Structures are given as structure tokens and as C-alpha cells.
Amino acid sequence: MPKKPENRGGYLALEAVGMVITSLSAQAVIRGFFNSEYEPIQGIFSRVPGGFSGQMILLAFMALAGTLFGGWAHIRQEPGTERAGNPGGIRRKYRKNMEK
């Protein structure tokens, strides 16, 4: 039974959102690590319990979650070409084209 084509647009969007979340939150964590007076995204995280440490932990968790979501979406996309570890598929296509 042939595999039904999946919606690649949804996976691409989830991958892009994951990359954006990762880049923004990782940047805030790195800035906070080197500058103790830095207040990450004022207002949004001001009510996080634990003060500055709690904010940094939350931002690090967000960076990790964005990486996981983006990576999962990247893996779930159906590749347009054969994978490098599967040369058998490439050889079969090459042989079919040579027989013509």
C-alpha cells in the first residue's frame, strides 16, 4: 500500500518556529550568563519564581524545547532524495536509466 503524502508545510513551519525559539532564548541565556545585571525580556518573565536564576532556567528549558521540536519536525519531513546510507536505491534508478 503506498504511503499517503503528508503535509510538509506544517513540519516546515514547526521547524522554523523551533529554530526561532531556540535562537532567541539561547541568546538571552548566554547574555544573562555573562552579564549578571541583564534582565531577560522584561515584563514577560518578571513573575517567574526564583528570580534571575528561575528566569535563566526557564529560558534554557525553552531553548531545549525549541531544539527538540525543530529537530523532530526536521526528521519527520519526507526527504526529496535518497539518503546517503542507502546506495541501493540510487543504483537501481541508475540501472533503469541505462537500460533505456
Coordinates of N, CA and C in Angstrom, one line a residue:
M1 N 0.9 -1.2 0.0 CA 0.0 0.0 0.0 C 0.9 1.2 0.0
P2 N 0.7 2.2 -0.9 CA 1.6 3.4 -1.0 C 1.3 4.3 0.2
K3 N 2.4 4.9 0.6 CA 2.3 5.8 1.7 C 1.6 7.1 1.3
K4 N 0.7 7.6 2.1 CA 0.0 8.9 1.8 C 0.9 10.1 2.0
P5 N 0.9 11.0 1.1 CA 1.8 12.2 1.2 C 1.3 13.0 2.4
E6 N 2.3 13.4 3.2 CA 2.0 14.2 4.4 C 2.1 15.7 4.1
N7 N 1.6 16.5 5.0 CA 1.6 18.0 4.9 C 3.0 18.4 5.3
R8 N 3.9 18.7 4.3 CA 5.2 19.1 4.6 C 5.2 20.6 5.1
G9 N 4.3 21.4 4.8 CA 4.2 22.8 5.2 C 4.1 22.9 6.7
G10 N 3.4 22.0 7.3 CA 3.2 22.0 8.8 C 4.5 21.7 9.5
Y11 N 5.3 20.7 8.9 CA 6.6 20.4 9.5 C 7.6 21.5 9.3
L12 N 7.5 22.1 8.1 CA 8.4 23.2 7.9 C 8.2 24.4 8.8
A13 N 6.9 24.7 9.1 CA 6.5 25.8 10.0 C 7.0 25.5 11.4
L14 N 6.8 24.2 11.8 CA 7.2 23.8 13.2 C 8.7 23.9 13.3
E15 N 9.4 23.5 12.3 CA 10.9 23.5 12.3 C 11.3 25.0 12.4
A16 N 10.7 25.9 11.6 CA 11.1 27.3 11.7 C 10.8 27.9 13.0
V17 N 9.6 27.6 13.6 CA 9.3 28.1 14.9 C 10.3 27.6 16.0
G18 N 10.6 26.4 15.9 CA 11.6 25.8 16.8 C 12.9 26.5 16.7
M19 N 13.4 26.8 15.5 CA 14.7 27.4 15.4 C 14.6 28.9 15.9
V20 N 13.5 29.6 15.7 CA 13.4 30.9 16.2 C 13.4 30.9 17.7
I21 N 12.6 30.0 18.3 CA 12.5 30.0 19.8 C 13.9 29.6 20.4
T22 N 14.6 28.7 19.7 CA 15.9 28.3 20.2 C 16.9 29.4 20.1
S23 N 16.9 30.1 19.0 CA 17.9 31.2 18.9 C 17.7 32.4 19.8
L24 N 16.4 32.7 20.0 CA 16.1 33.9 20.9 C 16.4 33.5 22.4
S25 N 15.9 32.4 22.8 CA 16.1 32.0 24.2 C 17.5 31.7 24.5
A26 N 18.2 31.0 23.6 CA 19.6 30.7 23.9 C 20.5 32.0 23.9
Q27 N 20.1 33.0 23.1 CA 20.8 34.2 23.1 C 20.6 34.9 24.5
A28 N 19.4 34.9 25.0 CA 19.1 35.5 26.3 C 19.8 34.8 27.4
V29 N 19.9 33.5 27.4 CA 20.6 32.7 28.4 C 22.1 33.1 28.4
I30 N 22.7 33.1 27.2 CA 24.1 33.5 27.1 C 24.4 34.9 27.6
R31 N 23.5 35.8 27.2 CA 23.7 37.2 27.7 C 23.6 37.3 29.2
G32 N 22.6 36.5 29.8 CA 22.4 36.5 31.2 C 23.6 35.9 31.9
F33 N 24.2 34.9 31.3 CA 25.3 34.2 31.9 C 26.5 35.1 32.1
F34 N 26.8 35.9 31.1 CA 28.0 36.8 31.1 C 27.7 38.1 31.7
N35 N 26.5 38.6 31.8 CA 26.1 39.9 32.4 C 25.1 39.6 33.5
S36 N 25.5 39.7 34.7 CA 24.5 39.4 35.8 C 23.5 40.5 36.0
E37 N 23.7 41.6 35.5 CA 22.7 42.7 35.6 C 21.7 42.7 34.4
Y38 N 21.8 41.8 33.5 CA 20.9 41.7 32.4 C 19.6 41.1 32.8
E39 N 18.5 41.8 32.4 CA 17.2 41.3 32.7 C 16.5 40.8 31.4
P40 N 16.3 39.4 31.4 CA 15.8 38.8 30.2 C 14.4 39.2 29.9
I41 N 14.1 39.7 28.8 CA 12.7 40.0 28.3 C 11.9 40.6 29.5
Q42 N 12.1 41.8 29.8 CA 11.4 42.4 30.9 C 9.9 42.4 30.8
G43 N 9.3 42.1 31.8 CA 7.8 42.0 31.8 C 7.2 40.6 31.7
I44 N 7.7 39.9 30.7 CA 7.2 38.6 30.4 C 7.6 37.6 31.5
F45 N 8.8 37.6 31.9 CA 9.3 36.7 32.8 C 9.5 37.3 34.2
S46 N 8.9 38.4 34.5 CA 9.1 39.1 35.8 C 8.4 38.3 36.9
R47 N 7.4 37.5 36.6 CA 6.7 36.8 37.7 C 7.2 35.4 37.9
V48 N 8.2 35.0 37.2 CA 8.8 33.6 37.3 C 9.4 33.5 38.7
P49 N 9.0 32.4 39.5 CA 9.6 32.3 40.8 C 11.0 31.9 40.7
G50 N 11.8 32.3 41.7 CA 13.2 32.0 41.7 C 14.1 33.2 41.2
G51 N 13.5 34.3 40.9 CA 14.3 35.5 40.5 C 15.0 35.3 39.2
F52 N 16.2 35.8 39.2 CA 17.1 35.7 38.0 C 17.4 34.2 37.6
S53 N 17.7 33.4 38.6 CA 18.0 32.0 38.4 C 16.8 31.3 37.7
G54 N 15.6 31.5 38.3 CA 14.4 30.9 37.7 C 14.2 31.4 36.3
Q55 N 14.4 32.6 36.0 CA 14.3 33.1 34.6 C 15.3 32.4 33.7
M56 N 16.5 32.3 34.1 CA 17.5 31.6 33.3 C 17.2 30.2 33.0
I57 N 16.7 29.5 34.1 CA 16.3 28.1 33.9 C 15.1 28.0 32.9
L58 N 14.1 28.9 33.0 CA 13.0 28.8 32.1 C 13.5 29.1 30.7
L59 N 14.3 30.0 30.5 CA 14.8 30.3 29.1 C 15.6 29.1 28.6
A60 N 16.4 28.5 29.4 CA 17.2 27.3 29.0 C 16.3 26.2 28.6
F61 N 15.2 26.0 29.4 CA 14.2 25.0 29.1 C 13.5 25.3 27.7
M62 N 13.2 26.6 27.5 CA 12.6 27.0 26.3 C 13.5 26.7 25.1
A63 N 14.8 27.0 25.2 CA 15.8 26.7 24.2 C 15.9 25.2 23.9
L64 N 15.9 24.4 24.9 CA 15.9 23.0 24.7 C 14.6 22.5 24.0
A65 N 13.5 23.0 24.5 CA 12.2 22.6 23.9 C 12.1 23.0 22.4
G66 N 12.6 24.2 22.1 CA 12.6 24.6 20.7 C 13.5 23.8 19.8
T67 N 14.7 23.4 20.4 CA 15.6 22.5 19.7 C 14.9 21.1 19.4
L68 N 14.3 20.6 20.4 CA 13.6 19.3 20.3 C 12.5 19.3 19.2
F69 N 11.6 20.4 19.3 CA 10.5 20.5 18.4 C 11.0 20.7 16.9
G70 N 12.0 21.6 16.8 CA 12.6 21.8 15.4 C 13.3 20.5 14.9
G71 N 14.0 19.8 15.7 CA 14.7 18.6 15.3 C 13.7 17.5 14.9
W72 N 12.6 17.4 15.7 CA 11.6 16.4 15.5 C 10.9 16.7 14.1
A73 N 10.6 17.9 13.9 CA 9.9 18.3 12.7 C 10.8 18.1 11.5
H74 N 12.1 18.3 11.6 CA 13.1 18.1 10.6 C 13.2 16.7 10.2
I75 N 13.2 15.8 11.2 CA 13.3 14.4 10.9 C 12.0 13.8 10.3
R76 N 10.8 14.4 10.7 CA 9.5 13.9 10.2 C 9.3 14.2 8.7
Q77 N 10.0 15.2 8.2 CA 9.8 15.6 6.8 C 10.2 14.4 5.9
E78 N 9.5 14.2 4.9 CA 9.8 13.1 3.9 C 10.9 13.7 3.0
P79 N 12.0 13.0 2.9 CA 13.1 13.6 2.1 C 12.8 13.5 0.6
G80 N 13.2 14.5 -0.1 CA 13.0 14.5 -1.5 C 14.0 13.7 -2.3
T81 N 15.1 13.3 -1.7 CA 16.1 12.5 -2.4 C 16.4 11.3 -1.5
E82 N 17.1 10.3 -2.0 CA 17.6 9.2 -1.2 C 18.5 9.6 -0.2
R83 N 18.6 8.9 0.9 CA 19.5 9.1 2.0 C 20.9 8.6 1.6
A84 N 22.0 9.2 2.2 CA 23.3 8.8 1.8 C 23.6 7.4 2.2
G85 N 23.0 6.8 3.2 CA 23.3 5.5 3.7 C 22.5 4.4 2.9
N86 N 21.8 4.8 1.9 CA 21.0 3.8 1.1 C 21.4 3.9 -0.4
P87 N 22.6 3.4 -0.7 CA 23.0 3.5 -2.1 C 22.2 2.5 -3.0
G88 N 21.5 1.5 -2.5 CA 20.8 0.6 -3.3 C 19.8 1.2 -4.2
G89 N 19.0 2.2 -3.6 CA 18.0 2.9 -4.4 C 18.6 3.7 -5.5
I90 N 19.7 4.3 -5.3 CA 20.4 5.1 -6.3 C 20.8 4.2 -7.5
R91 N 21.4 3.0 -7.1 CA 21.9 2.1 -8.2 C 20.8 1.6 -9.0
R92 N 19.7 1.3 -8.4 CA 18.5 0.8 -9.2 C 18.0 1.8 -10.1
K93 N 17.9 3.1 -9.7 CA 17.5 4.1 -10.6 C 18.5 4.3 -11.8
Y94 N 19.8 4.2 -11.4 CA 20.8 4.3 -12.5 C 20.7 3.2 -13.5
R95 N 20.5 2.0 -13.0 CA 20.4 0.9 -13.9 C 19.2 1.0 -14.8
K96 N 18.1 1.4 -14.3 CA 16.9 1.6 -15.1 C 17.1 2.6 -16.2
N97 N 17.8 3.7 -15.9 CA 18.0 4.8 -16.9 C 19.0 4.3 -17.9
M98 N 20.0 3.4 -17.6 CA 20.9 2.9 -18.5 C 20.3 1.9 -19.5
E99 N 19.3 1.2 -19.1 CA 18.7 0.2 -20.0 C 17.9 0.8 -21.1
K100 N 17.5 2.0 -21.0 CA 16.7 2.7 -22.0 C 17.4 2.9 -23.3

